[in-house]
XYZ file of C-alpha atoms in Angstrom:
118
model
C 0.000 0.000 0.000
C 1.397 3.377 -0.993
C 1.436 6.116 1.585
C 1.484 9.657 0.363
C 3.290 12.185 2.540
C 2.159 14.990 0.295
C -0.167 17.836 0.932
C -3.287 18.622 -1.017
C -1.641 21.812 -2.274
C 1.066 19.877 -4.140
C -1.408 18.143 -6.460
C -1.964 19.883 -9.786
C -4.821 19.659 -12.261
C -4.074 20.752 -15.825
C -0.825 22.320 -14.605
C -2.780 24.472 -12.135
C -2.471 24.127 -8.392
C -5.508 24.018 -6.143
C -5.235 27.692 -5.148
C -5.328 28.787 -8.783
C -8.408 26.658 -9.397
C -10.139 28.102 -6.334
C -9.370 31.651 -7.520
C -10.847 30.817 -10.924
C -13.951 29.333 -9.346
C -14.575 32.414 -7.223
C -13.973 34.856 -10.091
C -17.368 36.122 -11.368
C -16.522 35.834 -15.085
C -15.371 32.215 -14.970
C -17.472 29.751 -16.968
C -17.751 27.025 -14.331
C -19.150 24.441 -16.752
C -16.164 24.834 -19.072
C -13.699 24.794 -16.175
C -15.245 21.706 -14.632
C -15.324 19.931 -17.972
C -11.667 20.759 -18.577
C -10.554 19.597 -15.128
C -12.564 16.378 -15.201
C -11.609 15.403 -18.722
C -7.879 15.967 -18.229
C -7.590 14.502 -14.754
C -4.607 15.057 -12.501
C -1.227 15.789 -14.071
C 0.573 14.577 -10.981
C 2.795 11.639 -12.082
C 2.219 9.658 -8.880
C -1.546 9.755 -9.373
C -1.291 8.958 -13.086
C 0.960 5.985 -12.344
C -1.383 4.660 -9.669
C -4.377 5.060 -12.003
C -2.563 3.211 -14.809
C -1.592 0.305 -12.561
C -5.060 -0.186 -11.069
C -6.943 0.040 -14.362
C -8.516 -3.332 -15.040
C -8.981 -4.786 -18.477
C -12.219 -6.486 -19.375
C -12.130 -10.081 -20.495
C -13.039 -10.613 -24.117
C -16.541 -11.877 -24.700
C -16.862 -15.287 -26.257
C -19.908 -16.568 -28.067
C -21.607 -19.739 -27.020
C -21.197 -22.552 -29.506
C -24.120 -23.846 -31.518
C -24.086 -27.030 -29.429
C -24.189 -25.056 -26.171
C -27.144 -22.987 -27.373
C -28.985 -26.104 -28.540
C -28.411 -27.700 -25.132
C -29.664 -24.568 -23.345
C -32.800 -24.503 -25.516
C -33.412 -28.216 -24.858
C -33.064 -27.701 -21.097
C -35.427 -24.719 -21.251
C -38.007 -26.779 -23.144
C -37.819 -29.483 -20.456
C -38.361 -26.952 -17.692
C -38.729 -23.203 -17.939
C -38.215 -22.749 -14.183
C -34.565 -23.147 -13.170
C -33.243 -23.145 -9.623
C -29.646 -22.304 -8.690
C -28.790 -26.012 -8.685
C -30.130 -26.352 -12.237
C -28.052 -23.410 -13.432
C -24.924 -24.860 -11.787
C -25.502 -28.310 -13.304
C -26.113 -26.931 -16.786
C -23.078 -24.653 -16.550
C -20.740 -27.470 -15.539
C -22.201 -29.779 -18.202
C -21.692 -27.200 -20.965
C -18.403 -25.739 -19.752
C -19.898 -22.288 -19.113
C -19.901 -20.039 -16.082
C -22.997 -19.931 -13.876
C -23.344 -16.250 -14.719
C -23.445 -17.009 -18.465
C -26.129 -19.665 -18.067
C -28.226 -17.516 -15.747
C -27.983 -14.561 -18.152
C -29.085 -16.729 -21.058
C -31.974 -18.060 -18.937
C -32.989 -14.523 -17.904
C -32.898 -13.292 -21.498
C -34.916 -16.305 -22.643
C -37.599 -15.701 -20.017
C -37.704 -12.031 -20.986
C -38.004 -12.889 -24.671
C -40.809 -15.352 -23.989
C -42.627 -12.904 -21.677
C -42.339 -15.199 -18.657
C -40.944 -12.518 -16.333
C -43.339 -11.078 -13.780
């Protein structure tokens, strides 16, 4: 865990320190919408914060399509019973090599498409 021994005044946004930003905010002719948009879109220019943000940014896993056989098996299971319990979802997922979340999402979408949701 990183500990920062820095003060709030040392952090800069768009090459401006906090005092400069506060002066701009309190000035009557400042367009606050434009200033806020600029500050939020650019983010901090402090290298320590940028580095921390870059390291903690997570990448999403690529989506994979279900195979034709998996979809056919899901449809067959749904035709047998349109009411699935958690145990059913787990069994189907392990049988088809899918995650429980994928099977449940397919089941939810199927119920929605068929109008079976209350």
